[in-house]
XYZ file of N, CA and C in Angstrom:
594
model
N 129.537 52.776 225.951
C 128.243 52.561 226.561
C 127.402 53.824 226.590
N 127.959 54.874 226.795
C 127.328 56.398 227.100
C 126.663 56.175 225.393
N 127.646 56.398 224.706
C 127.348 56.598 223.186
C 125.719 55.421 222.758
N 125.624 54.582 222.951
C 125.130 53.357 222.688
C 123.973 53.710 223.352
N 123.723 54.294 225.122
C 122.417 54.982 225.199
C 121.917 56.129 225.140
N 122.489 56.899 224.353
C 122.108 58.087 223.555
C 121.570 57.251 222.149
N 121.890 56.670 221.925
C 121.348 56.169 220.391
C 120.179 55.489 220.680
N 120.096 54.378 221.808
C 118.569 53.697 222.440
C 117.904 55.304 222.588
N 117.808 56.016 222.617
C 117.207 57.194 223.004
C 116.860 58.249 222.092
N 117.692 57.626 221.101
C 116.989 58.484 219.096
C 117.738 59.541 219.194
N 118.537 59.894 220.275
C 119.521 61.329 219.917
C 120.661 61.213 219.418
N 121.168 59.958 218.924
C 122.585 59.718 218.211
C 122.166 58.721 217.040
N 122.667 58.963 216.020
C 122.125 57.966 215.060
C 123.252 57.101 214.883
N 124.394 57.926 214.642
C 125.544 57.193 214.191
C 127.276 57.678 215.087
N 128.123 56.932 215.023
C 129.141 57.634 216.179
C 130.199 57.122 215.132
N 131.688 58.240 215.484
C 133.204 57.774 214.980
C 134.119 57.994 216.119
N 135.072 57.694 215.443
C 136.411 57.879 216.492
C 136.940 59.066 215.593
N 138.138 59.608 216.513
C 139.411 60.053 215.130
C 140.511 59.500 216.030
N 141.135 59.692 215.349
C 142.801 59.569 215.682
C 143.036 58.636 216.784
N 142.719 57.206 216.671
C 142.750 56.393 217.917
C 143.506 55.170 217.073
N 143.955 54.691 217.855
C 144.991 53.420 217.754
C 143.817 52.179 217.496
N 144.476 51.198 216.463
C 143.807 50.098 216.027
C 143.237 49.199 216.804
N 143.399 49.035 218.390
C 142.702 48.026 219.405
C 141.649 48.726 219.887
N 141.948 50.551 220.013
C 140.634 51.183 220.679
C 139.310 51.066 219.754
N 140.076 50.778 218.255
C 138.885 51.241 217.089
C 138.012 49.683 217.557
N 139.022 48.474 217.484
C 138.638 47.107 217.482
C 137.809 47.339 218.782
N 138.105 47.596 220.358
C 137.471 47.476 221.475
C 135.895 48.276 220.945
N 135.705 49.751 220.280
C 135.085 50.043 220.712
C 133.987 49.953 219.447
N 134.474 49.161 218.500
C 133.620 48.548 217.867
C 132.657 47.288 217.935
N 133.528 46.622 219.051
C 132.932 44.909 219.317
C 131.755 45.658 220.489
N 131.633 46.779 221.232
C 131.022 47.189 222.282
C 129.618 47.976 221.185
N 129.851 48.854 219.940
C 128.690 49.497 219.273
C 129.438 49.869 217.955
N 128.899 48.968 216.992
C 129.643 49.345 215.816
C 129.875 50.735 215.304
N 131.117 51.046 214.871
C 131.439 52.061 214.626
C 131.225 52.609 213.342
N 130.482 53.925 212.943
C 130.096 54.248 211.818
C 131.579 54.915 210.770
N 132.306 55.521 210.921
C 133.215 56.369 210.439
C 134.424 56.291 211.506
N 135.627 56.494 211.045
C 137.084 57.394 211.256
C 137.102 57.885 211.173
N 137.709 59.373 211.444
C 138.469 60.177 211.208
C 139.581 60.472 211.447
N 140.822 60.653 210.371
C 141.886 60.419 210.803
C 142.791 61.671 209.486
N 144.269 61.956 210.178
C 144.795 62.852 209.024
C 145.210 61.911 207.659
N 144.451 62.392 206.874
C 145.124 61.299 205.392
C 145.278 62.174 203.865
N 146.638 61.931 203.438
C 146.506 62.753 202.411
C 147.762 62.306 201.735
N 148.377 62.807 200.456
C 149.028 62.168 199.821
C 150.139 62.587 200.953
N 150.276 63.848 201.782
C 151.464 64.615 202.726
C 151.497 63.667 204.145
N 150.737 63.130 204.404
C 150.585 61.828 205.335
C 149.643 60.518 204.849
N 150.344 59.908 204.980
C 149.661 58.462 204.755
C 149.911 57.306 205.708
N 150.023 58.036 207.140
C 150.398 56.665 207.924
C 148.866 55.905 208.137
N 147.921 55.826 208.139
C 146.772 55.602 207.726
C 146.375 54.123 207.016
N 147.524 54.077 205.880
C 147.416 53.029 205.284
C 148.138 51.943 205.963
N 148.877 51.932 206.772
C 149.860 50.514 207.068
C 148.924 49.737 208.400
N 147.581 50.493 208.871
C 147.139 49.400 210.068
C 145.098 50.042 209.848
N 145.120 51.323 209.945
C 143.891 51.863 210.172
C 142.664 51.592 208.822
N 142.785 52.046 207.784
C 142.795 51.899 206.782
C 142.375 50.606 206.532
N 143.268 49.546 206.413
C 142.633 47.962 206.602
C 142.282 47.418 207.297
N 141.853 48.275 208.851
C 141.007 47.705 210.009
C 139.915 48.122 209.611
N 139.637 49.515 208.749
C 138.357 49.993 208.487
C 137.683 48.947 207.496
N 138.597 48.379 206.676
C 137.987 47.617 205.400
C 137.397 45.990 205.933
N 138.068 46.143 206.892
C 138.017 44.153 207.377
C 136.220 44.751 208.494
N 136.359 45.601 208.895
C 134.850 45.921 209.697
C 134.064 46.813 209.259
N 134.220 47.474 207.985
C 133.470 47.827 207.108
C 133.180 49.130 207.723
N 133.999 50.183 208.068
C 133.614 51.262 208.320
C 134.140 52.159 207.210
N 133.439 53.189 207.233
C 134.182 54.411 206.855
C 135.394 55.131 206.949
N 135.569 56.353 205.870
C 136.863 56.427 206.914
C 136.929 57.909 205.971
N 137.077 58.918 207.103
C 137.024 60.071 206.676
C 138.165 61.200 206.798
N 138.997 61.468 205.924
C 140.271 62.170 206.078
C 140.053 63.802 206.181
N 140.461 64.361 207.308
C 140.740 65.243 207.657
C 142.421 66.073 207.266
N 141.911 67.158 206.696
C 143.601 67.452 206.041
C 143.473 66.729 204.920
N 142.701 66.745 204.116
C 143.463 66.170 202.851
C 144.395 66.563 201.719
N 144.172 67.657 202.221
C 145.095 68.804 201.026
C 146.298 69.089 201.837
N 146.531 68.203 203.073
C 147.871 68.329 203.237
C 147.829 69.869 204.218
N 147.002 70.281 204.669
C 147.379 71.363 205.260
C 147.907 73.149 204.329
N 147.183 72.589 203.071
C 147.140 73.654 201.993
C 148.356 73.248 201.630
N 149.281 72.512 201.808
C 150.477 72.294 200.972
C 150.300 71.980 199.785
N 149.458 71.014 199.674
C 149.070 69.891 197.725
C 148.010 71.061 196.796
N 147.892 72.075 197.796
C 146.937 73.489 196.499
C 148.291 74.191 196.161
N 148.989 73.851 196.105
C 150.233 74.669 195.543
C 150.298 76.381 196.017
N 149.969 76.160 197.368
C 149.992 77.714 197.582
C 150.379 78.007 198.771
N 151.777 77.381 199.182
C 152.862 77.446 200.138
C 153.850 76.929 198.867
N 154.967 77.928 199.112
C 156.576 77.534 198.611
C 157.323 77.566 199.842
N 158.864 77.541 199.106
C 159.872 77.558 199.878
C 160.182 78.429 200.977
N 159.405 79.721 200.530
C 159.723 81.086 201.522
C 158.563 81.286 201.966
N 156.958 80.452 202.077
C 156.314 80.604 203.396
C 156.655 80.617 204.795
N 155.880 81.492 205.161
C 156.543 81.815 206.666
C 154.810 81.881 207.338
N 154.683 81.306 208.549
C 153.534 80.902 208.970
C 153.438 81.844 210.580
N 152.316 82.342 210.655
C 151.851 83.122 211.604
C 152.554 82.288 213.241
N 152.718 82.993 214.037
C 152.697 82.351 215.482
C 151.537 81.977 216.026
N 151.350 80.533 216.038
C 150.286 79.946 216.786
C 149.795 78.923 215.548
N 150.441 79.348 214.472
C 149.622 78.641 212.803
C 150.434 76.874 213.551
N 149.740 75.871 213.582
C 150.177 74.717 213.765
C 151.270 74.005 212.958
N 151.354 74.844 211.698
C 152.267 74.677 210.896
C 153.769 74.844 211.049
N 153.496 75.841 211.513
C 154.910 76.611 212.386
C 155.137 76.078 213.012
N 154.917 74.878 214.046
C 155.817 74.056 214.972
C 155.631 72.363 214.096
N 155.328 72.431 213.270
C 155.297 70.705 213.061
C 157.112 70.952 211.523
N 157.744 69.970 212.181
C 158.707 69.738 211.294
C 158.754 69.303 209.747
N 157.282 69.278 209.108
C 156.812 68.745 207.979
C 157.374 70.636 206.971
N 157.035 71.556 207.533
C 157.101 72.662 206.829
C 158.271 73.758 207.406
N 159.156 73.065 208.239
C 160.232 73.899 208.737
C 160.823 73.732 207.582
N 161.846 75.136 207.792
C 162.849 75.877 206.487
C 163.592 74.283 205.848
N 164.236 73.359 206.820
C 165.146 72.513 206.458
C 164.336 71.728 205.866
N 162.835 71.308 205.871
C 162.420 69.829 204.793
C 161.674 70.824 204.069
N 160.543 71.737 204.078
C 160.007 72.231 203.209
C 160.626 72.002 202.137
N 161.726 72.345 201.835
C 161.613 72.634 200.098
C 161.957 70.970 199.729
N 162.182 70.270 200.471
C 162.307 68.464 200.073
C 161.043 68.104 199.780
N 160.321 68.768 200.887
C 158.882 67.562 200.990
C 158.069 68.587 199.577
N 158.017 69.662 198.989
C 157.819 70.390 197.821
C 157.897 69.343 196.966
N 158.574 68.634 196.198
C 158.873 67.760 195.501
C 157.136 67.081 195.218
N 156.804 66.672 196.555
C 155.437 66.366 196.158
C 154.088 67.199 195.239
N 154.508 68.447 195.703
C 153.307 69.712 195.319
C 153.785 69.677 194.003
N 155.068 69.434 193.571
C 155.605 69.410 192.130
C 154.636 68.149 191.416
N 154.651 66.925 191.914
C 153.896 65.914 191.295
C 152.647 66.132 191.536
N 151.929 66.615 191.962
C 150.746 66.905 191.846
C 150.532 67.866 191.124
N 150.947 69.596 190.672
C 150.971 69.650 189.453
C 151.162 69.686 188.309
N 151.619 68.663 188.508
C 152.282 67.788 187.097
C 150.748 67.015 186.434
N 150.108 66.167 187.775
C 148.781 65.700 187.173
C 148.096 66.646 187.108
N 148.236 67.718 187.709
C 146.962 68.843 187.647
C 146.872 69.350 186.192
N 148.329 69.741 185.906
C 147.844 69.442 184.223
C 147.747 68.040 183.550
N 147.869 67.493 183.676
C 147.779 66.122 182.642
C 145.964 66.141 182.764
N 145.795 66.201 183.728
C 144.287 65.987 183.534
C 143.273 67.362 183.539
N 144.116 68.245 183.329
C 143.114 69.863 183.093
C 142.873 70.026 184.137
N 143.250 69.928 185.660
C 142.530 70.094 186.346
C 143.189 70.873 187.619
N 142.646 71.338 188.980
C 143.387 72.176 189.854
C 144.069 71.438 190.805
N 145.380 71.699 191.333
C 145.967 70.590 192.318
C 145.500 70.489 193.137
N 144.671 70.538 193.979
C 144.180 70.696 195.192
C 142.830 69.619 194.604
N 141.994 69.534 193.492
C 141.448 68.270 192.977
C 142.290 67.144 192.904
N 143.561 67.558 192.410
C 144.134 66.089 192.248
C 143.768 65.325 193.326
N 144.609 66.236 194.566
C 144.765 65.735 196.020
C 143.903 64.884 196.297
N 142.214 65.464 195.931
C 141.279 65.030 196.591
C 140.702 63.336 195.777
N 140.758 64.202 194.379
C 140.486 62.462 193.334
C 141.559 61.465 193.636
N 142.648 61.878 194.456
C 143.273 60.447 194.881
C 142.837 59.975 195.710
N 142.590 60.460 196.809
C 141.639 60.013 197.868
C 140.218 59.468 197.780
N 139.457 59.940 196.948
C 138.569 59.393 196.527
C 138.506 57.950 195.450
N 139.755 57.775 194.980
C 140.714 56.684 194.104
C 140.992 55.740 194.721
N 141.332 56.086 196.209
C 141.926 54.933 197.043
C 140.856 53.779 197.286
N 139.902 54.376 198.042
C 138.579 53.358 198.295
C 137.485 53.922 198.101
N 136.750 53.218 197.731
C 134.934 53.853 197.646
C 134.512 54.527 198.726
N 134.921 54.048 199.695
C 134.226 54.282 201.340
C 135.456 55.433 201.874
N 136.274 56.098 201.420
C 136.805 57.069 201.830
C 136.483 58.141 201.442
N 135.661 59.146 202.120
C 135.464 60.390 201.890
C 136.127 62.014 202.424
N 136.783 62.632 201.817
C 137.547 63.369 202.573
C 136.750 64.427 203.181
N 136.863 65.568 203.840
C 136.183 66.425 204.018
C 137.466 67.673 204.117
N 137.531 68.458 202.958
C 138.337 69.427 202.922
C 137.395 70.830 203.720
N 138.282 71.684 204.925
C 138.145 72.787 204.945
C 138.371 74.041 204.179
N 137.232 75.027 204.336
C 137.930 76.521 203.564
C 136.886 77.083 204.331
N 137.112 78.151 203.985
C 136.653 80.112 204.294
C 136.283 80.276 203.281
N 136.702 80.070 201.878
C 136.376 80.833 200.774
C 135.349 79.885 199.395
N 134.345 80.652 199.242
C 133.549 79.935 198.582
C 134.224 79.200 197.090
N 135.004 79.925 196.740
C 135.260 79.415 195.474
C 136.052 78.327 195.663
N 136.714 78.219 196.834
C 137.861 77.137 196.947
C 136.993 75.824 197.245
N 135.876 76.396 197.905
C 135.003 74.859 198.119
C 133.857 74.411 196.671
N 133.629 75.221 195.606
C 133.728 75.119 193.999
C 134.769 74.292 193.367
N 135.552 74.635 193.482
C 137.026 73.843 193.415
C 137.260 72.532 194.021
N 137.202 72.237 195.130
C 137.008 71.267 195.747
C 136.288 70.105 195.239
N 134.738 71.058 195.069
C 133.592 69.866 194.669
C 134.145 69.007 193.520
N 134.858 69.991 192.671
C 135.372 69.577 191.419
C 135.905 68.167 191.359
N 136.562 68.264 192.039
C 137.283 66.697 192.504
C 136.406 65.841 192.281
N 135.262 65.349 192.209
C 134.540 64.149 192.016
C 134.379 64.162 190.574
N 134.279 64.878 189.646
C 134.779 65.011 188.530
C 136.005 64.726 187.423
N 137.433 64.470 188.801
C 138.697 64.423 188.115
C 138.189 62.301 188.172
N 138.739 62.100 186.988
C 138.885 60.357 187.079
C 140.000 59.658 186.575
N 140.812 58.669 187.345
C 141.658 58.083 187.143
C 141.473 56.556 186.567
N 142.525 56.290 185.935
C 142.079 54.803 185.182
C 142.696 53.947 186.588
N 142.887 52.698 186.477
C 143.531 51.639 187.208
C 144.757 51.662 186.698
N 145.196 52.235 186.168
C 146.675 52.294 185.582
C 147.545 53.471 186.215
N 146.214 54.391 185.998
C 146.995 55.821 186.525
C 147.028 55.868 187.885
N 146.294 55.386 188.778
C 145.896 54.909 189.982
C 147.358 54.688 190.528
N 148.062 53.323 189.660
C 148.576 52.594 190.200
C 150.173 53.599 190.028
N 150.110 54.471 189.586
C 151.377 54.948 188.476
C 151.828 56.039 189.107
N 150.458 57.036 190.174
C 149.941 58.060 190.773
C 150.754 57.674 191.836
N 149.910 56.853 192.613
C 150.366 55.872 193.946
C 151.994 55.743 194.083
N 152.529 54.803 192.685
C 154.043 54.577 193.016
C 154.773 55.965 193.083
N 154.433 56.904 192.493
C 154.726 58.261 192.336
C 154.850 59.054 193.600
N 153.951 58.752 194.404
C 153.786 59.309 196.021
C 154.246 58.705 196.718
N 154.836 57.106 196.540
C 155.423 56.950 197.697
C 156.734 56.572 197.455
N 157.150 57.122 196.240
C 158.646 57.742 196.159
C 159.369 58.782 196.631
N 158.265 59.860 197.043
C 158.787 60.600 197.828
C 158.621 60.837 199.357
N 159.507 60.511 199.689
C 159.718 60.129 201.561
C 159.421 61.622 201.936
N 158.195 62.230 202.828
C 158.156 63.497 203.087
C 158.970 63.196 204.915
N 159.902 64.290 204.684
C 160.719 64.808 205.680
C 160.053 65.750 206.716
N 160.516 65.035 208.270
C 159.741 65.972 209.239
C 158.103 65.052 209.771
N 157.738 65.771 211.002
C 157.249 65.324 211.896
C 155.802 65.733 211.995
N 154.203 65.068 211.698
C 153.455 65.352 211.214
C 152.592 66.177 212.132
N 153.255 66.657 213.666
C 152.242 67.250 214.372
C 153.442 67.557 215.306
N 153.277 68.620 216.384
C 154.364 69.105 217.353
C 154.019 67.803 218.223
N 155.194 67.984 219.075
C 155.330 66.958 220.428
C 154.547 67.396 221.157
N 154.155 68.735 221.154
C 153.535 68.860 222.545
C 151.722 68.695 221.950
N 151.198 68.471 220.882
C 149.888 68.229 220.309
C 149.916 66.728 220.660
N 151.052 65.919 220.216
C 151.256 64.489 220.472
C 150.821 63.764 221.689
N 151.444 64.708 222.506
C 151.756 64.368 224.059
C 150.198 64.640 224.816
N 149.253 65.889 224.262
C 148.152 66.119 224.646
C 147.330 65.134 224.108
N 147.463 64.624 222.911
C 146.214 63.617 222.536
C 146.464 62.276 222.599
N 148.101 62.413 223.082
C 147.932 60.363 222.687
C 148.307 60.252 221.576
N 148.263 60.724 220.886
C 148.464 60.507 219.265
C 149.987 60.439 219.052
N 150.792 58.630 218.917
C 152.019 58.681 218.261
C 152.392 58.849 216.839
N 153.721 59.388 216.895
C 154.121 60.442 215.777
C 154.609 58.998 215.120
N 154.389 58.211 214.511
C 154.487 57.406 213.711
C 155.566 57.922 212.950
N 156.294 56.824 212.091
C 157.553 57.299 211.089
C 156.414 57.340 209.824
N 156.996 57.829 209.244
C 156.523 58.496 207.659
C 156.293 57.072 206.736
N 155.482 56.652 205.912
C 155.457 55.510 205.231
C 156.974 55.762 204.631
């Protein structure tokens, strides 16, 4: 309601959620349609697809992935012997501790695997899959560094057939990434359940 008279009032044009469970998206869409999601989505998480994802498509919202590069994992520029600052969020989520890191790697391997097949940088792959999945998914990758967001743009450039799509896809969700996509205690502050891994 707050949201809804800020917009009668020309100071909000459009509103999203992030990271909210499929009845809050439904409640607080039947109250002021909802323009966008935001939610973590990337080939390194994809819980996204089994409820959110096709609530966005059945009410026609957007849906905007945050993290799509996986948390710099899918730019191929974390290995086995990264070691992450104290306080780096990375450092407490079980996705990049010593014991799965080099499992959940396996993925950064298939991605540049397409990064060459298609000439292109892994961290594009990442993103032309996401942009592959649905029309209406737009990611929004962070950086600091200009060239990496050059790079980035690139991605609308990489193109996949319906074959490779489909070939890409079975490819990613052959590999079960090991470990826990956010600490308990980030969990516990937002509400946000740690869902099992597709």
């Amino acid at each position: 309601g707050a949201v809804k008279d800020l917009m009668d009032q020309g100071k909000v044009l459009h509103w999203g959620l992030s990271e909210m469970g499929v009845e809050t998206l439904r409640r607080a869409n039947d109250v002021l349609p909802v323009t966008a999601v935001q939610n973590e989505y990337s080939m390194f998480w994809r819980g996204p697809e089994d409820t959110v994802i096709p609530t966005c498509e059945e009410l026609g919202i957007g849906f905007v992935p945050w993290s799509p590069l996986g948390q710099q994992v899918l730019t191929g520029w974390i290995d086995a012997n990264t070691t992450f600052a104290p306080g780096d969020l990375r450092s407490m989520e079980t996705r990049f501790s010593p014991e799965n890191l080099p499992h959940n790697l396996q993925l950064v391997g298939l991605v540049q695997e397409w990064a060459a097949r298609k000439q292109a940088a892994p961290a594009q792959i990442a993103l032309a899959w996401l942009l592959a999945q649905k029309p209406w998914i737009v990611p929004i990758p962070g950086t600091t560094v200009v060239a990496h967001m050059v790079e980035n743009s690139g991605a609308a450039d990489v193109r996949f057939t319906p074959d490779e799509v489909a070939e890409l896809n079975a490819a990613v969700r052959a590999i079960e990434i090991q470990g826990q996509r956010l600490p308990d205690q980030v969990l516990a502050l937002s509400g946000v359940e740690a869902a099992p891994l597709p």
